[in-house]
mmCIF file with all atom_site columns, C-alpha atoms in Angstrom:
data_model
loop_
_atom_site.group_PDB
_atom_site.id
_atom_site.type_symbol
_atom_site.label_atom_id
_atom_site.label_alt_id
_atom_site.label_comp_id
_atom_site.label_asym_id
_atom_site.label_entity_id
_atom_site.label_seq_id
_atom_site.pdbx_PDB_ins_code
_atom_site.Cartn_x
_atom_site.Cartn_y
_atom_site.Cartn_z
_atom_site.occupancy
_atom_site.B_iso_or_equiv
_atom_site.pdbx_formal_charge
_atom_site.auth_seq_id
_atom_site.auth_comp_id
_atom_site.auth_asym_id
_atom_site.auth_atom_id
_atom_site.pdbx_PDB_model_num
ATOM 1   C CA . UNK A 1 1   ? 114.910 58.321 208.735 1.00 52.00 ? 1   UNK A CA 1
ATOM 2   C CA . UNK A 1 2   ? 111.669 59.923 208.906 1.00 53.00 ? 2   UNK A CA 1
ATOM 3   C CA . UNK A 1 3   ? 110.828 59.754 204.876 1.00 55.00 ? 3   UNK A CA 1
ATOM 4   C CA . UNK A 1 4   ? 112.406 56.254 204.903 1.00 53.00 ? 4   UNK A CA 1
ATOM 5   C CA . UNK A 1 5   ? 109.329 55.145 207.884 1.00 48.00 ? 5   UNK A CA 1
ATOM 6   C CA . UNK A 1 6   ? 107.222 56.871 205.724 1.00 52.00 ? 6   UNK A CA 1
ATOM 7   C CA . UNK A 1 7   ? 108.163 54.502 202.541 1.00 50.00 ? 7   UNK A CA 1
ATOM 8   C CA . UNK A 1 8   ? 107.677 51.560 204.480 1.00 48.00 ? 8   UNK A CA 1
ATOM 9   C CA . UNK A 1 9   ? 104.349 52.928 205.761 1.00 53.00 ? 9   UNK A CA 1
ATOM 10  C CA . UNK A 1 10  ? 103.208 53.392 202.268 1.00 51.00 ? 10  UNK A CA 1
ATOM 11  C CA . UNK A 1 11  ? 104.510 50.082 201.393 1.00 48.00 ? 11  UNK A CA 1
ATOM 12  C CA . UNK A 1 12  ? 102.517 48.295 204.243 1.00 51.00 ? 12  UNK A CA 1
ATOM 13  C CA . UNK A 1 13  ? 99.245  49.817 203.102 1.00 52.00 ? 13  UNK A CA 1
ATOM 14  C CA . UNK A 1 14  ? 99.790  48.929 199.819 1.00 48.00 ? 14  UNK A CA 1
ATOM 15  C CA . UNK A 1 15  ? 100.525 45.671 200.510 1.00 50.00 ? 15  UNK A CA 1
ATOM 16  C CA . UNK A 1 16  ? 96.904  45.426 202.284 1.00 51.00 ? 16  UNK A CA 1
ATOM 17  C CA . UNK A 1 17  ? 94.740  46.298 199.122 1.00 54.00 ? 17  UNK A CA 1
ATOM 18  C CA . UNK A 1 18  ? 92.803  43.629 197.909 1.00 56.00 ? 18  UNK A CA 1
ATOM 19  C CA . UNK A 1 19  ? 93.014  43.040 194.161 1.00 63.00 ? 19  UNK A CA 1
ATOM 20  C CA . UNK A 1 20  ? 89.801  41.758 192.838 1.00 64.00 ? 20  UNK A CA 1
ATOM 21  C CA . UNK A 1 21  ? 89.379  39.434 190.238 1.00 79.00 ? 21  UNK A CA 1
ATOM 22  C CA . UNK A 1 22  ? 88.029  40.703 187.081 1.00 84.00 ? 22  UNK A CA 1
ATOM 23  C CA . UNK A 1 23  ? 84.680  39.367 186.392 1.00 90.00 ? 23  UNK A CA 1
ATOM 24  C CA . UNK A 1 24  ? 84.636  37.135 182.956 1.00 93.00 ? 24  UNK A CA 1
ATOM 25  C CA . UNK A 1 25  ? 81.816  38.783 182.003 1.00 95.00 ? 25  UNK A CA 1
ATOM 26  C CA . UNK A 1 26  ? 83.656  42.260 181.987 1.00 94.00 ? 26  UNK A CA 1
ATOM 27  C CA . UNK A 1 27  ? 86.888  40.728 180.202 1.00 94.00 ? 27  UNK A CA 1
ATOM 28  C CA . UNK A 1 28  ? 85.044  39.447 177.944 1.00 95.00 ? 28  UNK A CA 1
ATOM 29  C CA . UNK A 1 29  ? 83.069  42.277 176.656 1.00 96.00 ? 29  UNK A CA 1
ATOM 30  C CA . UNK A 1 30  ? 85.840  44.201 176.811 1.00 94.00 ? 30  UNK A CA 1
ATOM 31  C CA . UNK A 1 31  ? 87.522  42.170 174.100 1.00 94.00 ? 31  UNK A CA 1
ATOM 32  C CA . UNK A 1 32  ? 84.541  41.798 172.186 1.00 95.00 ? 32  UNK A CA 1
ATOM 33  C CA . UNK A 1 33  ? 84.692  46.045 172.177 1.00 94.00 ? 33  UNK A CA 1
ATOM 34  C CA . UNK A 1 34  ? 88.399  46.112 171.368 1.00 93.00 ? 34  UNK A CA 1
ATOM 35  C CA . UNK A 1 35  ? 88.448  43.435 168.982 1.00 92.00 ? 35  UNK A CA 1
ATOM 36  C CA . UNK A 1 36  ? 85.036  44.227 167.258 1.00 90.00 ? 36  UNK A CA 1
ATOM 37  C CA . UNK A 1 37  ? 82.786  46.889 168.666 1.00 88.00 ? 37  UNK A CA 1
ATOM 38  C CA . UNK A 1 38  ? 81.462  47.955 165.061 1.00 86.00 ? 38  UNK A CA 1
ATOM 39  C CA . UNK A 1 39  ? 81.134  44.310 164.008 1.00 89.00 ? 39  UNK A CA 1
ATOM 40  C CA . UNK A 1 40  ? 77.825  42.702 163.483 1.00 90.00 ? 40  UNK A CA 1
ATOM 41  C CA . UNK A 1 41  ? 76.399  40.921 166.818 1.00 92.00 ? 41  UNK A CA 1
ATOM 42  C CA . UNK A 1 42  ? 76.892  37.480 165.045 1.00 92.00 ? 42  UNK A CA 1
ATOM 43  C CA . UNK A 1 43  ? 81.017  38.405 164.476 1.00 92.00 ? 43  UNK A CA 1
ATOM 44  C CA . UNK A 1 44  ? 81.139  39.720 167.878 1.00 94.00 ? 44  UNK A CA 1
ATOM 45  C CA . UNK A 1 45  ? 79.875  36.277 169.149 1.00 95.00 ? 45  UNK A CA 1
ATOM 46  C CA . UNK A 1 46  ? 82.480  34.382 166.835 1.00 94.00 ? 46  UNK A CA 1
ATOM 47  C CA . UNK A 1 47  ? 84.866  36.325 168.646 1.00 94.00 ? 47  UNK A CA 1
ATOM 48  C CA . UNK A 1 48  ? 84.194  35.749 171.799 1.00 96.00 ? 48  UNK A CA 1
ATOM 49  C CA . UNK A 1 49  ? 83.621  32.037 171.262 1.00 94.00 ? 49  UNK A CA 1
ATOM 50  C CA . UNK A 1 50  ? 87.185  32.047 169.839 1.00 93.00 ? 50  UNK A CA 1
ATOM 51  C CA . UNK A 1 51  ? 88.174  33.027 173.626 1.00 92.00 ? 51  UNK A CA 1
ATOM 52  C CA . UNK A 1 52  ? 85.962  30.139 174.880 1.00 92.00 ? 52  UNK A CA 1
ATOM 53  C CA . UNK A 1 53  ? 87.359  27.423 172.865 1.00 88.00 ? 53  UNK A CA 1
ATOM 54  C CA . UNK A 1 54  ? 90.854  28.364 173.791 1.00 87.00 ? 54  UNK A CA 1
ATOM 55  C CA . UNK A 1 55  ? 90.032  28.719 177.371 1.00 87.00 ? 55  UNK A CA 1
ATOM 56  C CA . UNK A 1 56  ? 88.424  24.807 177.073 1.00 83.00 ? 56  UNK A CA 1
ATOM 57  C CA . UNK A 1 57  ? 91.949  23.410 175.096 1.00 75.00 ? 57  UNK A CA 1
ATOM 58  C CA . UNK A 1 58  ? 93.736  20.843 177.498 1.00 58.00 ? 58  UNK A CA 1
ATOM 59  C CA . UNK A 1 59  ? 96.593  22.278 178.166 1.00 58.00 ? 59  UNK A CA 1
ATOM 60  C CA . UNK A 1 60  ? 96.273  25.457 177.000 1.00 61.00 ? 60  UNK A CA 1
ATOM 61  C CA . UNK A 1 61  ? 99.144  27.798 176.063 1.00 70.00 ? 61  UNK A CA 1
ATOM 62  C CA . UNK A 1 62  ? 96.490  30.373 176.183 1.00 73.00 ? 62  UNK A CA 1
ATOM 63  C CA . UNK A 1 63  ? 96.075  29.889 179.409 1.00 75.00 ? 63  UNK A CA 1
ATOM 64  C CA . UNK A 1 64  ? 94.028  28.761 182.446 1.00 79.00 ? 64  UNK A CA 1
ATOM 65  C CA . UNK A 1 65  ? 90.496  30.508 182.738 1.00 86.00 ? 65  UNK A CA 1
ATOM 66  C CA . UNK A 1 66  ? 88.530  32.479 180.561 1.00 90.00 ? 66  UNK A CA 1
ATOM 67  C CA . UNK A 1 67  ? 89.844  35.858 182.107 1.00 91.00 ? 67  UNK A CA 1
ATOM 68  C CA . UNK A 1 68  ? 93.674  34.409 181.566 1.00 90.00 ? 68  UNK A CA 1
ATOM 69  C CA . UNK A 1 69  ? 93.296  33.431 177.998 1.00 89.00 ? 69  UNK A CA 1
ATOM 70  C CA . UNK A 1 70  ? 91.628  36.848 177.694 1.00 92.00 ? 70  UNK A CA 1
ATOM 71  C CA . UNK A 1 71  ? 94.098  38.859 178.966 1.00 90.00 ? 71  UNK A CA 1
ATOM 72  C CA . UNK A 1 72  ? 97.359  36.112 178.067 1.00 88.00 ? 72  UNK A CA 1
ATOM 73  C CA . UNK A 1 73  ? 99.546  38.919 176.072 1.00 89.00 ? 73  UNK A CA 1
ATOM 74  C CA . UNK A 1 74  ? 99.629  39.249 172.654 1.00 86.00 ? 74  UNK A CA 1
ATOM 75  C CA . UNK A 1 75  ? 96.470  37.358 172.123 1.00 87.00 ? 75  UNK A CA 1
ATOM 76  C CA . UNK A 1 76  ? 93.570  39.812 172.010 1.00 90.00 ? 76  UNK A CA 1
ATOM 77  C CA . UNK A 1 77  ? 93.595  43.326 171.819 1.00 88.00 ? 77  UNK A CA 1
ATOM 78  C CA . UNK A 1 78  ? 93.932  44.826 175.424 1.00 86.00 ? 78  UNK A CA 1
ATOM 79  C CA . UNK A 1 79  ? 91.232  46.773 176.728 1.00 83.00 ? 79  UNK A CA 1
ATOM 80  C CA . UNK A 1 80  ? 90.717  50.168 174.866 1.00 85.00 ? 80  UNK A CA 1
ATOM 81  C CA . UNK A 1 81  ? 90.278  53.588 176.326 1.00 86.00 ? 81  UNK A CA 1
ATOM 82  C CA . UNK A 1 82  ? 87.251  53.652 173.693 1.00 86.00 ? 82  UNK A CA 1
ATOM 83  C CA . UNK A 1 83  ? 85.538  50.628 175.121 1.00 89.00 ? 83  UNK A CA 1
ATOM 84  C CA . UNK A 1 84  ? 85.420  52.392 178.726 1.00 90.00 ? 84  UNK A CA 1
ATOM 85  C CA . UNK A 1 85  ? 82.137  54.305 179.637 1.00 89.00 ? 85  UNK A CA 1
ATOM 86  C CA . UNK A 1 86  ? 83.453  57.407 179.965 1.00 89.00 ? 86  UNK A CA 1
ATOM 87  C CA . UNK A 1 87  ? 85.179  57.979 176.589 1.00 90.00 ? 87  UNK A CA 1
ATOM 88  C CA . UNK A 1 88  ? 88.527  59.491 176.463 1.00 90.00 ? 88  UNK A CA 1
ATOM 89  C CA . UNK A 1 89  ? 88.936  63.041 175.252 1.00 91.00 ? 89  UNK A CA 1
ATOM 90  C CA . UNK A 1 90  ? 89.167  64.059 171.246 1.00 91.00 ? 90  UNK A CA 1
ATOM 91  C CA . UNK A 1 91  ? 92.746  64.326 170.083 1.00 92.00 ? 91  UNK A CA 1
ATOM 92  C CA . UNK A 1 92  ? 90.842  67.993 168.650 1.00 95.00 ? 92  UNK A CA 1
ATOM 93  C CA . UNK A 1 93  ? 90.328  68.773 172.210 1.00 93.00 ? 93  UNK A CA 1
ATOM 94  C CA . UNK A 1 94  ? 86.547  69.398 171.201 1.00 95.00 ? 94  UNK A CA 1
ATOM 95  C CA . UNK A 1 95  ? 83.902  67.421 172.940 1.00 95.00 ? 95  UNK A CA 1
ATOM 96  C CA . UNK A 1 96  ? 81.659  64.255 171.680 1.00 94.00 ? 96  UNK A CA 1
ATOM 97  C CA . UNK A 1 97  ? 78.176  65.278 170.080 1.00 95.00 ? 97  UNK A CA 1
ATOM 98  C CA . UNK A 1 98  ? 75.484  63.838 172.580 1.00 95.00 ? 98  UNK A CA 1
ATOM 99  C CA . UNK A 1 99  ? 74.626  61.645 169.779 1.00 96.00 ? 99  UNK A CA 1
ATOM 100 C CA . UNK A 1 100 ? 78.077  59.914 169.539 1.00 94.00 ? 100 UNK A CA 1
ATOM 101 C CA . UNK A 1 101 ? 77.844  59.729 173.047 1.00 94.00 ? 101 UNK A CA 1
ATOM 102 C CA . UNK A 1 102 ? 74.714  58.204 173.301 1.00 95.00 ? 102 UNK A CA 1
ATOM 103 C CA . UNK A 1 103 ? 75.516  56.037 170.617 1.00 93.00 ? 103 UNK A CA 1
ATOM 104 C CA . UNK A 1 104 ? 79.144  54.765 172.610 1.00 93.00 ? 104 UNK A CA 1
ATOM 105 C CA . UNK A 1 105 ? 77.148  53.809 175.371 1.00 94.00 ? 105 UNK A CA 1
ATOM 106 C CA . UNK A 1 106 ? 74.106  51.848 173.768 1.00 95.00 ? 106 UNK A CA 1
ATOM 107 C CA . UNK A 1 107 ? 76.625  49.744 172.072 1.00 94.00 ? 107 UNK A CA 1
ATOM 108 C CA . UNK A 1 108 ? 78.895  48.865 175.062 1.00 95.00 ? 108 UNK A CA 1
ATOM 109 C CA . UNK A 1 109 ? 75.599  48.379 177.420 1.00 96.00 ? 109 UNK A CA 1
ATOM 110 C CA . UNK A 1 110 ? 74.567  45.932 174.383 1.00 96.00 ? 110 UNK A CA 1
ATOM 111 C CA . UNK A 1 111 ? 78.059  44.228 173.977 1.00 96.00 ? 111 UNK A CA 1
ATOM 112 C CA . UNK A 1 112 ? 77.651  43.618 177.636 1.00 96.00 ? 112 UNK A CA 1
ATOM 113 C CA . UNK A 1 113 ? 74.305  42.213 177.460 1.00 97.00 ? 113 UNK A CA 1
ATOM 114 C CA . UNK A 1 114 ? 75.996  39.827 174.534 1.00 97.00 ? 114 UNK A CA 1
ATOM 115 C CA . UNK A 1 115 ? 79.010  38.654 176.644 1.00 97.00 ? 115 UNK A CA 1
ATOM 116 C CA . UNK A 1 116 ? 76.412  37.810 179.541 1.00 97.00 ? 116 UNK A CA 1
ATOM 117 C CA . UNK A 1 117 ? 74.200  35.621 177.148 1.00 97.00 ? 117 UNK A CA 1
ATOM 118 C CA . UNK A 1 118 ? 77.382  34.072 175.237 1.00 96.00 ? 118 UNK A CA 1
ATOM 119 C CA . UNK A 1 119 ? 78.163  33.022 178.776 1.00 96.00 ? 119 UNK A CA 1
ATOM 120 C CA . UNK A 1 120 ? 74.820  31.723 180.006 1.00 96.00 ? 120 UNK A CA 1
ATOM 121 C CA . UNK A 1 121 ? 75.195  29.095 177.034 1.00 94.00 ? 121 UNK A CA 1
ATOM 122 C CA . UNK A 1 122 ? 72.118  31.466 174.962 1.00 96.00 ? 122 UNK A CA 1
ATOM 123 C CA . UNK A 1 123 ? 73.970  32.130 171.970 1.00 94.00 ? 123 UNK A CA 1
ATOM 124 C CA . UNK A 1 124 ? 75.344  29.639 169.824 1.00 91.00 ? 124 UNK A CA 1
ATOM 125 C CA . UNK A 1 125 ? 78.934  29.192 168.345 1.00 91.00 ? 125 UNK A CA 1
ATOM 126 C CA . UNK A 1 126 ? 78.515  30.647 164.813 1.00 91.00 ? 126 UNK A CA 1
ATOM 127 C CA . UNK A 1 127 ? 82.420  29.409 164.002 1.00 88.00 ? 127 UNK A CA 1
ATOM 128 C CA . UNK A 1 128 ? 82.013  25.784 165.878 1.00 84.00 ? 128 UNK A CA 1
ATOM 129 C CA . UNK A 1 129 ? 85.770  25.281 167.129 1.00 83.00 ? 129 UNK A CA 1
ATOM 130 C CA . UNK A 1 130 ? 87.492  28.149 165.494 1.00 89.00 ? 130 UNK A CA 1
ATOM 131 C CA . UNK A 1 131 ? 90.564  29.028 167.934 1.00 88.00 ? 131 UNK A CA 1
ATOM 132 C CA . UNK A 1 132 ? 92.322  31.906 165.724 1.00 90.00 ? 132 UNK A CA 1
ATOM 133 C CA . UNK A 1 133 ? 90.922  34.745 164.009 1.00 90.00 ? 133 UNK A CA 1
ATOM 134 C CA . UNK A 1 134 ? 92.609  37.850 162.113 1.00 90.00 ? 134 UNK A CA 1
ATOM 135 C CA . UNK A 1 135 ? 91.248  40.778 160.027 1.00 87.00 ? 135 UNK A CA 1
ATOM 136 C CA . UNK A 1 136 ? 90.376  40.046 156.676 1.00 86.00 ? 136 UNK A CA 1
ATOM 137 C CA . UNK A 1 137 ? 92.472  42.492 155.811 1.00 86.00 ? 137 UNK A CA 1
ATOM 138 C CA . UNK A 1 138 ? 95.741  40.558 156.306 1.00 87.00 ? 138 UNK A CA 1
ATOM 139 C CA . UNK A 1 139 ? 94.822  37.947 153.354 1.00 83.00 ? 139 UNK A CA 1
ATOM 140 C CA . UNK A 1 140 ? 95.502  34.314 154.365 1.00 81.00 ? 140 UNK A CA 1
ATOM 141 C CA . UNK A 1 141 ? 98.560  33.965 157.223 1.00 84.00 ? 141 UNK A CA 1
ATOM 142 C CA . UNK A 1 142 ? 97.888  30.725 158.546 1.00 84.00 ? 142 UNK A CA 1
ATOM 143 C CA . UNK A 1 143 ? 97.624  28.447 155.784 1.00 84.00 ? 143 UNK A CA 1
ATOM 144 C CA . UNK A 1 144 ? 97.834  25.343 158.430 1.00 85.00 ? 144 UNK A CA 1
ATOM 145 C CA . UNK A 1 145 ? 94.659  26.027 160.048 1.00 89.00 ? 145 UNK A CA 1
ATOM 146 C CA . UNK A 1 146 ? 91.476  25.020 158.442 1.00 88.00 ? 146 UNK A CA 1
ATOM 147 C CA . UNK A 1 147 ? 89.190  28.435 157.543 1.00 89.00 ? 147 UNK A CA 1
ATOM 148 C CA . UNK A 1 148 ? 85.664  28.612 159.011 1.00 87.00 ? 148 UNK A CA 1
ATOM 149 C CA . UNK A 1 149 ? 83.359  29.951 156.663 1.00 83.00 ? 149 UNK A CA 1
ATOM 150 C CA . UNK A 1 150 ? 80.822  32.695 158.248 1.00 83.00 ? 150 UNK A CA 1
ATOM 151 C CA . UNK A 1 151 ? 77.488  31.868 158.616 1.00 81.00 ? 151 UNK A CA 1
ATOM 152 C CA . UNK A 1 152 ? 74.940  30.444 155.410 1.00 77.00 ? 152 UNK A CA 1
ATOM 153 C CA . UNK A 1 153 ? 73.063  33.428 156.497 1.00 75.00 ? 153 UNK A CA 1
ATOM 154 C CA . UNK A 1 154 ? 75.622  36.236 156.866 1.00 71.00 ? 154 UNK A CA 1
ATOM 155 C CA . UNK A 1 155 ? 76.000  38.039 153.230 1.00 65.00 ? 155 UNK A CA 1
ATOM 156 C CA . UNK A 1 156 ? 79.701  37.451 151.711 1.00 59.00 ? 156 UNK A CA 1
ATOM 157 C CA . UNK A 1 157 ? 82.510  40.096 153.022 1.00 68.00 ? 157 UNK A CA 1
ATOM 158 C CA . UNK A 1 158 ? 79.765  41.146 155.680 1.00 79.00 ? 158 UNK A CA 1
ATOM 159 C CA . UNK A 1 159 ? 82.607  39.855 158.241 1.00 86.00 ? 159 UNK A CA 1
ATOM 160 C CA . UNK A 1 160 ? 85.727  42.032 158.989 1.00 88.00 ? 160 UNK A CA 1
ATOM 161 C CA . UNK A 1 161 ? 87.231  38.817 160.411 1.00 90.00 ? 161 UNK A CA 1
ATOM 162 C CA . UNK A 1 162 ? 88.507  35.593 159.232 1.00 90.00 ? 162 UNK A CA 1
ATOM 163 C CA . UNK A 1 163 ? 88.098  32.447 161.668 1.00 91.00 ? 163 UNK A CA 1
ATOM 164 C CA . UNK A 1 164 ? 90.570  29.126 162.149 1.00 91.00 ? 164 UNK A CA 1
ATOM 165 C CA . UNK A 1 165 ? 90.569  26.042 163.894 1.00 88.00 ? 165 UNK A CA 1
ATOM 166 C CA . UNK A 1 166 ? 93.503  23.840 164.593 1.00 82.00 ? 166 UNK A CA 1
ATOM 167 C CA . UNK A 1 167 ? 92.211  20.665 164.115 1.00 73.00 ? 167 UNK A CA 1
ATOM 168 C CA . UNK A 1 168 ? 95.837  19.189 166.168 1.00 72.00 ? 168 UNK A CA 1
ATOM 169 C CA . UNK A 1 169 ? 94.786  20.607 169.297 1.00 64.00 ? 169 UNK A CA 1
ATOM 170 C CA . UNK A 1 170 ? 92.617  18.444 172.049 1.00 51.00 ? 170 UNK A CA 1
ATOM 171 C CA . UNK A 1 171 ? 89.527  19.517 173.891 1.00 50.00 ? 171 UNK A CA 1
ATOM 172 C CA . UNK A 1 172 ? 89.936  18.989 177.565 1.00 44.00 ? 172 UNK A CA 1
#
């Protein structure tokens, strides 16, 4: 009886914590890292634009919300124990150099600065539209969409992604 009042007790108090909603500044970034964290600031941007333009699709399948679409499974990679501050341990069990360390966290204070200013409306769509992208790696998979070239100014095969638009869907 006693550890049964005690499972309800635990149940109540769980039942009173307060789940915050994650800021879409945070889920965003944390995409960009997951999806892109060695990219080049201008591929990180087409990425997270991607995100944008699906979360602005009338009737989204995505979902509703920029956080939603972000975290809508099987859609972008899910947040990654590398893209936290505090980097996970080595699989060697030996620790970071204060140089990687240093490095980790200049890039994910930076790739937070990025998702704030994609956010703000300061940095422009460099893949107007696109609402897919893969790894240039895979080759060509979607041979419906319509490929969005990279940038005039961004050297050929500088990009580790490729970027689509589905020219069937409707902006809201």
């Amino acid at each position: 009886m006693a550890r049964s009042l005690a499972s309800l007790a635990a149940l109540a108090s769980l039942a009173a914590v307060v789940i915050e909603p994650e800021p879409p500044v945070d889920a965003l970034a944390s995409v960009m890292c997951a999806e892109c964290k060695r990219c080049t600031v201008g591929e990180r941007a087409a990425v997270a634009h991607v995100a944008i333009s699906r979360a602005t699709w009338a009737a989204s399948w995505w979902g509703s919300g920029l956080v939603e679409v972000l975290r809508w499974p099987g859609q972008f990679a899910a947040p990654a124990p590398a893209c936290r501050w505090e980097l996970p341990p080595r699989a060697d069990g030996l620790p970071w150099s204060p140089g990687f360390v240093a490095w980790h966290r200049e890039r994910l204070a930076a790739i937070h600065f990025e998702a704030d200013q994609i956010l703000a409306g300061e940095v422009a769509n460099p893949t107007p539209g696109a609402t897919h992208f893969h790894t240039v790696a895979l080759g060509q998979v979607w041979p419906w969409l319509i490929e969005i070239p990279p940038p005039r100014h961004t050297a050929p095969g500088a990009w580790f992604h490729r970027f689509y638009i589905d020219k069937s869907l409707r902006r809201q």
